[in-house]
Short mmCIF file of C-alpha atoms in Angstrom, two decimals:
data_model
loop_
_atom_site.label_atom_id
_atom_site.label_comp_id
_atom_site.label_asym_id
_atom_site.label_seq_id
_atom_site.Cartn_x
_atom_site.Cartn_y
_atom_site.Cartn_z
CA UNK P 878 -92.05 -19.18 -163.94
CA UNK P 879 -94.81 -19.13 -166.86
CA UNK P 880 -98.04 -20.77 -165.14
CA UNK P 881 -100.74 -22.18 -167.24
CA UNK P 882 -103.01 -19.87 -166.00
CA UNK P 883 -100.44 -16.95 -168.18
CA UNK P 884 -101.79 -18.69 -171.52
CA UNK P 885 -105.74 -17.93 -170.28
CA UNK P 886 -105.46 -14.81 -168.73
CA UNK P 887 -108.54 -13.17 -167.40
CA UNK P 888 -110.41 -17.17 -166.46
CA UNK P 889 -111.81 -17.94 -163.74
CA UNK P 890 -113.98 -20.95 -161.57
CA UNK P 891 -117.53 -21.43 -160.95
CA UNK P 892 -116.82 -24.42 -159.71
CA UNK P 893 -114.35 -27.96 -160.15
CA UNK P 894 -115.49 -27.99 -164.28
CA UNK P 895 -116.88 -24.71 -165.59
CA UNK P 896 -115.25 -21.59 -166.71
CA UNK P 897 -117.23 -18.28 -165.22
CA UNK P 898 -116.58 -16.25 -168.50
CA UNK P 899 -115.88 -17.52 -172.23
CA UNK P 900 -112.24 -17.16 -173.49
CA UNK P 901 -111.69 -13.99 -175.59
CA UNK P 902 -111.61 -14.11 -179.43
CA UNK P 903 -108.34 -15.16 -180.26
CA UNK P 904 -108.28 -18.04 -178.73
CA UNK P 905 -111.64 -19.49 -178.96
CA UNK P 906 -111.19 -19.27 -182.27
CA UNK P 907 -109.01 -21.51 -182.64
CA UNK P 908 -110.05 -23.29 -179.61
CA UNK P 909 -112.80 -24.22 -182.07
CA UNK P 910 -110.94 -24.70 -185.33
CA UNK P 911 -109.24 -27.37 -183.76
CA UNK P 912 -112.56 -28.86 -182.50
CA UNK P 913 -114.38 -29.36 -185.92
CA UNK P 914 -110.88 -30.09 -187.58
CA UNK P 915 -110.19 -33.07 -185.33
CA UNK P 916 -114.63 -33.71 -185.44
CA UNK P 917 -114.38 -34.77 -189.11
CA UNK P 918 -111.16 -36.24 -189.61
CA UNK P 919 -110.98 -39.16 -186.88
CA UNK P 920 -115.40 -38.47 -186.87
CA UNK P 921 -115.75 -38.09 -183.43
CA UNK P 922 -118.96 -37.81 -181.35
CA UNK P 923 -117.16 -36.20 -178.10
CA UNK P 924 -114.56 -33.33 -178.11
CA UNK P 925 -112.47 -32.17 -174.85
CA UNK P 926 -109.51 -29.73 -174.29
CA UNK P 927 -108.81 -29.70 -170.59
CA UNK P 928 -106.12 -27.33 -169.25
CA UNK P 929 -103.92 -28.05 -166.34
CA UNK P 930 -105.13 -25.74 -163.86
CA UNK P 931 -102.54 -25.68 -161.01
CA UNK P 932 -105.83 -26.26 -158.56
CA UNK P 933 -107.56 -28.99 -160.83
CA UNK P 934 -108.58 -29.95 -164.56
CA UNK P 935 -110.88 -27.31 -165.77
CA UNK P 936 -112.77 -27.93 -169.55
CA UNK P 937 -111.31 -25.58 -171.63
CA UNK P 938 -114.11 -26.30 -174.88
CA UNK P 939 -116.55 -29.25 -175.75
CA UNK P 940 -118.04 -30.56 -177.97
CA UNK P 941 -121.16 -33.52 -178.35
CA UNK P 942 -122.06 -35.46 -175.36
CA UNK P 943 -119.61 -34.92 -172.18
CA UNK P 944 -116.29 -36.98 -171.44
CA UNK P 945 -116.11 -38.32 -168.55
CA UNK P 946 -111.87 -39.03 -167.86
CA UNK P 947 -110.43 -40.48 -164.52
CA UNK P 948 -107.57 -38.41 -162.53
CA UNK P 949 -105.27 -41.55 -163.77
CA UNK P 950 -104.94 -40.61 -167.08
CA UNK P 951 -104.88 -37.61 -166.92
CA UNK P 952 -101.62 -37.49 -165.06
CA UNK P 953 -100.01 -39.44 -167.56
CA UNK P 954 -97.99 -37.53 -169.64
CA UNK P 955 -97.42 -39.43 -172.55
CA UNK P 956 -100.59 -40.38 -175.66
CA UNK P 957 -102.46 -42.78 -174.38
CA UNK P 958 -104.83 -44.72 -176.65
CA UNK P 959 -108.14 -47.45 -175.26
CA UNK P 960 -110.25 -49.36 -175.76
CA UNK P 961 -113.82 -48.56 -173.67
CA UNK P 962 -116.09 -51.56 -173.68
CA UNK P 963 -119.65 -50.20 -174.37
CA UNK P 964 -122.33 -50.64 -176.69
CA UNK P 965 -121.48 -49.81 -178.73
CA UNK P 966 -117.46 -49.87 -177.78
CA UNK P 967 -116.64 -46.64 -177.94
CA UNK P 968 -112.34 -44.73 -178.59
CA UNK P 969 -111.23 -43.10 -175.98
CA UNK P 970 -107.50 -40.58 -177.24
CA UNK P 971 -106.07 -38.49 -173.62
CA UNK P 972 -102.99 -36.78 -175.87
CA UNK P 973 -101.09 -34.41 -173.93
CA UNK P 974 -100.93 -30.39 -174.61
CA UNK P 975 -96.75 -30.54 -174.07
CA UNK P 976 -95.58 -26.41 -174.56
CA UNK P 977 -91.93 -25.76 -174.97
CA UNK P 978 -91.15 -25.64 -171.46
CA UNK P 979 -91.95 -28.56 -170.94
CA UNK P 980 -95.21 -27.00 -168.81
CA UNK P 981 -98.17 -29.96 -169.38
CA UNK P 982 -100.79 -27.09 -170.74
CA UNK P 983 -103.20 -30.00 -170.41
CA UNK P 984 -105.36 -32.82 -172.58
CA UNK P 985 -107.11 -33.36 -175.84
CA UNK P 986 -109.92 -36.01 -175.59
CA UNK P 987 -112.02 -37.75 -177.62
CA UNK P 988 -114.40 -40.19 -178.04
CA UNK P 989 -114.91 -42.10 -181.61
CA UNK P 990 -117.65 -45.29 -181.89
CA UNK P 991 -115.07 -47.88 -182.81
CA UNK P 992 -113.17 -50.32 -181.61
CA UNK P 993 -109.43 -49.69 -183.58
CA UNK P 994 -106.77 -47.80 -182.50
CA UNK P 995 -105.25 -44.54 -184.45
CA UNK P 996 -102.79 -45.44 -187.70
CA UNK P 997 -99.76 -44.06 -188.10
CA UNK P 998 -100.96 -41.90 -190.15
CA UNK P 999 -103.93 -40.51 -188.42
CA UNK P 1000 -101.44 -40.03 -184.95
CA UNK P 1001 -98.56 -37.67 -187.23
CA UNK P 1002 -102.07 -35.59 -188.62
CA UNK P 1003 -102.85 -35.25 -183.93
CA UNK P 1004 -99.58 -35.20 -183.59
CA UNK P 1005 -99.41 -32.07 -186.51
CA UNK P 1006 -102.78 -31.05 -184.79
CA UNK P 1007 -101.13 -29.79 -181.80
CA UNK P 1008 -97.59 -28.89 -182.88
CA UNK P 1009 -99.99 -26.32 -184.54
CA UNK P 1010 -102.27 -25.80 -181.25
CA UNK P 1011 -99.12 -25.25 -179.39
CA UNK P 1012 -97.77 -22.62 -181.29
CA UNK P 1013 -100.53 -20.54 -180.86
CA UNK P 1014 -100.40 -20.52 -177.74
CA UNK P 1015 -97.18 -19.41 -177.45
CA UNK P 1016 -98.01 -16.99 -180.12
CA UNK P 1017 -100.65 -15.65 -177.71
CA UNK P 1018 -98.32 -15.95 -174.66
CA UNK P 1019 -95.95 -13.55 -176.10
CA UNK P 1020 -98.80 -10.67 -177.43
CA UNK P 1021 -100.03 -11.18 -173.36
CA UNK P 1022 -96.85 -10.60 -172.61
CA UNK P 1023 -96.26 -7.68 -175.21
CA UNK P 1024 -98.63 -5.91 -173.68
CA UNK P 1025 -98.73 -6.40 -169.81
CA UNK P 1026 -95.55 -4.92 -170.16
CA UNK P 1027 -96.13 -1.99 -171.83
CA UNK P 1028 -98.75 -1.66 -169.38
CA UNK P 1029 -97.16 -2.52 -166.78
CA UNK P 1030 -94.40 0.15 -167.89
CA UNK P 1031 -97.07 3.07 -168.67
CA UNK P 1032 -98.14 2.21 -165.07
CA UNK P 1033 -95.15 2.93 -163.25
CA UNK P 1034 -93.98 6.46 -166.09
CA UNK P 1035 -97.99 7.39 -164.89
CA UNK P 1036 -96.99 6.99 -161.23
CA UNK P 1037 -92.79 8.34 -161.06
CA UNK P 1038 -94.32 11.32 -162.64
CA UNK P 1039 -97.87 11.38 -160.46
CA UNK P 1040 -94.71 10.94 -158.31
CA UNK P 1041 -93.00 14.25 -159.72
CA UNK P 1042 -95.83 16.60 -159.71
CA UNK P 1043 -96.37 15.96 -155.55
CA UNK P 1044 -93.20 16.56 -154.81
CA UNK P 1045 -93.97 20.00 -156.88
CA UNK P 1046 -97.54 20.80 -154.93
CA UNK P 1047 -95.27 19.78 -151.62
CA UNK P 1048 -92.67 22.23 -152.14
CA UNK P 1049 -94.67 24.68 -153.16
CA UNK P 1050 -97.40 24.09 -150.26
CA UNK P 1051 -94.01 24.23 -147.75
CA UNK P 1052 -92.65 27.24 -149.73
CA UNK P 1053 -95.59 29.03 -149.24
CA UNK P 1054 -96.04 28.13 -146.05
CA UNK P 1055 -92.90 29.40 -145.17
CA UNK P 1056 -93.60 33.11 -146.80
CA UNK P 1057 -96.89 33.84 -144.44
CA UNK P 1058 -94.73 32.39 -141.97
CA UNK P 1059 -92.71 35.00 -141.98
CA UNK P 1060 -94.49 37.52 -143.36
CA UNK P 1061 -96.81 37.07 -140.40
CA UNK P 1062 -93.95 37.10 -138.35
CA UNK P 1063 -91.64 40.70 -139.45
CA UNK P 1064 -95.27 42.06 -139.43
CA UNK P 1065 -95.71 41.61 -136.23
CA UNK P 1066 -92.74 42.13 -135.21
CA UNK P 1067 -92.00 45.33 -137.25
CA UNK P 1068 -95.89 46.67 -136.31
CA UNK P 1069 -95.05 46.23 -133.00
CA UNK P 1070 -92.74 49.24 -132.49
CA UNK P 1071 -95.02 52.12 -134.33
CA UNK P 1072 -97.93 50.09 -131.67
CA UNK P 1073 -95.19 51.19 -128.79
CA UNK P 1074 -95.20 54.38 -129.98
CA UNK P 1075 -98.46 55.41 -130.20
CA UNK P 1076 -99.64 54.21 -127.30
CA UNK P 1077 -96.01 55.24 -124.73
CA UNK P 1078 -98.29 58.93 -126.77
CA UNK P 1079 -101.15 58.03 -126.13
CA UNK P 1080 -100.22 57.79 -122.32
CA UNK P 1081 -97.72 60.69 -121.84
CA UNK P 1082 -101.03 62.99 -123.37
CA UNK P 1083 -102.84 61.18 -120.45
CA UNK P 1084 -101.02 62.50 -117.68
CA UNK P 1085 -100.54 65.67 -118.97
CA UNK P 1086 -104.45 66.35 -119.58
CA UNK P 1087 -106.10 64.31 -116.95
CA UNK P 1088 -106.96 66.72 -115.15
CA UNK P 1089 -107.36 69.52 -118.04
CA UNK P 1090 -110.27 67.28 -120.08
CA UNK P 1091 -114.35 66.67 -118.94
CA UNK P 1092 -114.44 62.58 -117.66
CA UNK P 1093 -116.45 62.00 -121.00
CA UNK P 1094 -112.81 62.26 -123.10
CA UNK P 1095 -110.89 60.84 -120.38
CA UNK P 1096 -113.56 57.07 -121.64
CA UNK P 1097 -112.37 58.46 -124.92
CA UNK P 1098 -108.62 57.85 -123.56
CA UNK P 1099 -109.09 54.80 -121.52
CA UNK P 1100 -110.71 53.05 -124.54
CA UNK P 1101 -107.57 54.47 -127.11
CA UNK P 1102 -105.33 52.51 -124.48
CA UNK P 1103 -107.35 49.61 -124.77
CA UNK P 1104 -107.42 49.45 -127.40
CA UNK P 1105 -103.81 49.53 -128.56
CA UNK P 1106 -103.41 46.58 -125.85
CA UNK P 1107 -105.65 44.95 -127.77
CA UNK P 1108 -103.66 45.15 -130.58
CA UNK P 1109 -100.15 44.89 -129.19
CA UNK P 1110 -100.99 41.38 -127.48
CA UNK P 1111 -102.86 40.10 -131.07
CA UNK P 1112 -99.69 41.46 -132.50
CA UNK P 1113 -97.37 39.32 -129.78
CA UNK P 1114 -100.31 35.82 -130.45
CA UNK P 1115 -99.81 35.92 -134.28
CA UNK P 1116 -96.22 36.50 -134.17
CA UNK P 1117 -95.92 32.84 -131.72
CA UNK P 1118 -98.45 31.01 -134.43
CA UNK P 1119 -95.85 32.22 -136.89
CA UNK P 1120 -93.14 29.85 -134.88
CA UNK P 1121 -95.02 27.31 -134.16
CA UNK P 1122 -93.39 24.76 -137.15
CA UNK P 1123 -90.19 26.15 -135.56
CA UNK P 1124 -90.89 26.29 -131.93
CA UNK P 1125 -87.90 24.49 -130.08
CA UNK P 1126 -88.73 20.41 -129.53
CA UNK P 1127 -86.11 19.85 -127.25
CA UNK P 1128 -87.84 16.87 -124.34
CA UNK P 1129 -87.55 17.15 -120.85
CA UNK P 1130 -88.29 14.95 -117.63
CA UNK P 1131 -91.09 16.91 -115.31
CA UNK P 1132 -94.87 17.37 -113.75
CA UNK P 1133 -98.10 18.66 -113.89
CA UNK P 1134 -96.64 20.59 -110.89
CA UNK P 1135 -93.48 21.68 -112.12
CA UNK P 1136 -94.44 22.78 -115.24
CA UNK P 1137 -97.86 25.82 -113.59
CA UNK P 1138 -95.26 26.44 -110.73
CA UNK P 1139 -93.25 28.02 -114.37
CA UNK P 1140 -96.84 29.58 -116.17
CA UNK P 1141 -98.61 30.93 -112.57
CA UNK P 1142 -95.87 33.77 -112.77
CA UNK P 1143 -95.53 34.84 -115.85
CA UNK P 1144 -99.72 34.63 -116.00
CA UNK P 1145 -100.07 36.67 -112.90
CA UNK P 1146 -102.86 34.12 -111.23
CA UNK P 1147 -105.82 36.30 -108.68
CA UNK P 1148 -105.28 34.57 -105.59
CA UNK P 1149 -109.40 34.51 -106.29
CA UNK P 1150 -108.61 31.73 -108.30
CA UNK P 1151 -108.14 28.01 -107.16
CA UNK P 1152 -106.71 25.87 -109.19
CA UNK P 1153 -106.06 21.64 -108.26
CA UNK P 1154 -104.12 19.42 -109.95
CA UNK P 1155 -104.26 15.75 -109.07
CA UNK P 1156 -101.12 14.76 -111.07
CA UNK P 1157 -99.02 12.90 -108.32
CA UNK P 1158 -95.93 14.32 -108.69
CA UNK P 1159 -95.35 12.43 -111.89
CA UNK P 1160 -92.66 12.98 -114.38
CA UNK P 1161 -94.01 13.03 -118.68
CA UNK P 1162 -91.35 13.03 -121.39
CA UNK P 1163 -92.61 15.81 -123.86
CA UNK P 1164 -90.87 18.54 -125.60
CA UNK P 1165 -91.45 21.38 -122.62
CA UNK P 1166 -91.48 24.20 -124.84
CA UNK P 1167 -94.34 23.33 -127.07
CA UNK P 1168 -96.27 21.52 -123.91
CA UNK P 1169 -95.46 24.32 -121.76
CA UNK P 1170 -97.42 26.92 -124.31
CA UNK P 1171 -100.44 24.35 -124.81
CA UNK P 1172 -101.05 24.19 -120.92
CA UNK P 1173 -100.20 28.18 -120.87
CA UNK P 1174 -103.45 28.84 -122.85
CA UNK P 1175 -106.13 26.50 -121.61
CA UNK P 1176 -105.32 27.25 -118.34
CA UNK P 1177 -105.15 31.44 -119.34
CA UNK P 1178 -108.22 30.93 -121.34
CA UNK P 1179 -109.98 29.50 -118.09
CA UNK P 1180 -109.52 32.20 -116.32
CA UNK P 1181 -110.02 35.10 -118.93
CA UNK P 1182 -113.46 33.79 -119.15
CA UNK P 1183 -114.82 32.35 -115.73
CA UNK P 1184 -117.52 34.63 -114.78
CA UNK P 1185 -117.67 32.77 -111.25
CA UNK P 1186 -116.72 35.81 -107.97
CA UNK P 1187 -114.03 32.69 -107.16
CA UNK P 1188 -112.61 30.76 -110.41
CA UNK P 1189 -111.54 27.12 -109.99
CA UNK P 1190 -109.71 24.94 -112.23
CA UNK P 1191 -109.08 21.19 -111.78
CA UNK P 1192 -106.28 19.72 -113.61
CA UNK P 1193 -105.68 15.77 -113.71
CA UNK P 1194 -104.39 13.55 -115.09
CA UNK P 1195 -105.63 10.34 -116.52
CA UNK P 1196 -103.55 7.13 -117.02
CA UNK P 1197 -102.47 5.75 -120.14
CA UNK P 1198 -100.58 3.43 -122.11
CA UNK P 1199 -100.12 6.05 -125.67
CA UNK P 1200 -100.63 9.46 -124.62
CA UNK P 1201 -100.43 11.93 -121.49
CA UNK P 1202 -104.02 12.35 -121.18
CA UNK P 1203 -105.07 15.43 -118.93
CA UNK P 1204 -108.05 16.93 -118.07
CA UNK P 1205 -108.92 21.49 -117.24
CA UNK P 1206 -111.87 21.71 -116.05
CA UNK P 1207 -113.39 24.94 -114.91
CA UNK P 1208 -116.50 26.22 -113.00
CA UNK P 1209 -117.53 28.59 -115.61
CA UNK P 1210 -119.67 29.70 -117.36
CA UNK P 1211 -119.11 27.18 -120.11
CA UNK P 1212 -119.34 26.53 -123.84
CA UNK P 1213 -122.78 25.61 -126.05
CA UNK P 1214 -121.52 22.47 -128.49
CA UNK P 1215 -122.72 24.65 -131.28
CA UNK P 1216 -119.77 26.94 -130.76
CA UNK P 1217 -117.16 23.32 -130.40
CA UNK P 1218 -115.58 23.71 -133.53
CA UNK P 1219 -115.65 27.43 -133.62
CA UNK P 1220 -113.70 27.50 -130.82
CA UNK P 1221 -110.36 26.11 -132.57
CA UNK P 1222 -109.95 28.54 -135.50
CA UNK P 1223 -108.12 31.75 -135.41
CA UNK P 1224 -109.48 35.19 -133.64
CA UNK P 1225 -112.67 33.69 -132.80
CA UNK P 1226 -114.06 34.39 -129.52
CA UNK P 1227 -117.18 33.98 -127.79
CA UNK P 1228 -117.85 37.16 -125.95
CA UNK P 1229 -116.97 40.78 -127.46
CA UNK P 1230 -113.56 41.84 -127.20
CA UNK P 1231 -114.92 44.49 -124.59
CA UNK P 1232 -116.28 42.16 -121.95
CA UNK P 1233 -112.56 39.70 -122.17
CA UNK P 1234 -109.18 40.65 -123.55
CA UNK P 1235 -108.36 38.50 -126.19
CA UNK P 1236 -107.09 37.97 -129.11
CA UNK P 1237 -108.78 34.76 -130.16
CA UNK P 1238 -106.18 33.51 -130.65
CA UNK P 1239 -105.36 31.43 -128.22
CA UNK P 1240 -106.18 28.14 -128.39
CA UNK P 1241 -105.77 28.34 -132.10
CA UNK P 1242 -102.05 27.72 -131.30
CA UNK P 1243 -103.26 24.93 -128.59
CA UNK P 1244 -104.74 23.49 -131.27
CA UNK P 1245 -102.19 23.18 -134.15
CA UNK P 1246 -99.62 23.01 -130.96
CA UNK P 1247 -101.32 19.73 -130.06
CA UNK P 1248 -101.87 18.21 -134.16
CA UNK P 1249 -98.15 18.70 -134.84
CA UNK P 1250 -97.00 16.58 -131.59
CA UNK P 1251 -99.74 13.73 -133.35
CA UNK P 1252 -102.40 14.32 -130.84
CA UNK P 1253 -105.55 15.99 -130.27
CA UNK P 1254 -107.87 18.14 -127.67
CA UNK P 1255 -111.48 17.72 -127.18
CA UNK P 1256 -114.20 19.64 -125.55
CA UNK P 1257 -116.76 19.13 -123.51
CA UNK P 1258 -119.58 20.87 -121.82
CA UNK P 1259 -123.14 21.41 -121.58
CA UNK P 1260 -122.97 25.19 -121.74
CA UNK P 1261 -124.28 26.19 -118.36
CA UNK P 1262 -121.93 23.97 -115.80
CA UNK P 1263 -118.77 25.18 -116.81
CA UNK P 1264 -115.94 23.29 -119.91
CA UNK P 1265 -113.19 20.04 -119.61
CA UNK P 1266 -110.06 20.16 -122.23
CA UNK P 1267 -108.97 17.25 -122.82
CA UNK P 1268 -105.27 17.21 -124.06
CA UNK P 1269 -104.32 13.62 -125.55
CA UNK P 1270 -100.78 13.71 -126.32
CA UNK P 1271 -98.61 11.12 -127.32
CA UNK P 1272 -95.84 9.48 -124.76
CA UNK P 1273 -91.94 9.27 -126.68
#
């Protein structure tokens, strides 16, 4: 249902009797015209148009001295004229402005120095002026509704166009991502076969010639074999990376201790490495394969980059309502804080691959999997006394 405010778009209040902004030109001109007519026809000293806003009655327009009207007079929906004892006496008219929908828009109020009421002719003139004013308000409301409707439909159209464009871009990005994953998968898979053949040929040549070639040539053969092995690891990791989004998300209830037992044989953890797990065999409800991949990569990383004679890895499950929080701490050389953001990027390693074999993909895979499942990973280290990787894995 329309209200008075809908006829006065853009009007707000400073206080109980003032507007923050002037009315637009059309209605301002109308108000001035009515004021001029009433001032001249009825020989008034003060004129006011008051709007019946929901919060309070507010003066839209005034001419002459301020008119103070009791609330009881404004609450009356009928025409009111009275003589106010004053020196000289004041004749006051309070005439309600009723819209065709029976909505009370407000009041015309004017004062003049007189002790006589309006004549029938003056009442007809006032009634005609009010009808004209009401017609202008109605026409203006229709214009505002038309403009607002046009703006609304324009906004809806723009939103639909934006949504369509957004969907198109999302589909395009998804297609590009799928194509890139497919390319990575095919490339890494198809390259493995010729690489394996090269490795076998090199190993056969080495076995046939190791007693014939000088030590320098044998070292070169070992270097080539080492590079071939590195390439094989890189291709395997690339294949794993390309399959992250299609990883089996089947949940399982399992403890950290059980997960470690599964991956201990895969990693072939050296006897010199001590792994302590502090989780009290608590059962985790997790997507097993993604979580195990993350866990395996972090432990492998802690072992691979440890330079101590007796590496120690502590794994702790921290109580939390929202996440499975797992801390993996090692006593290795640590990571300089300036490299924290670098270590999670693809193909990034902090040590030479001639010193430590690795593709630089393990932490990237772990980070991407954790993010895909709504979690996060943090690293803490002073660059000297080991590192701590903290996994925040959302609880199901």
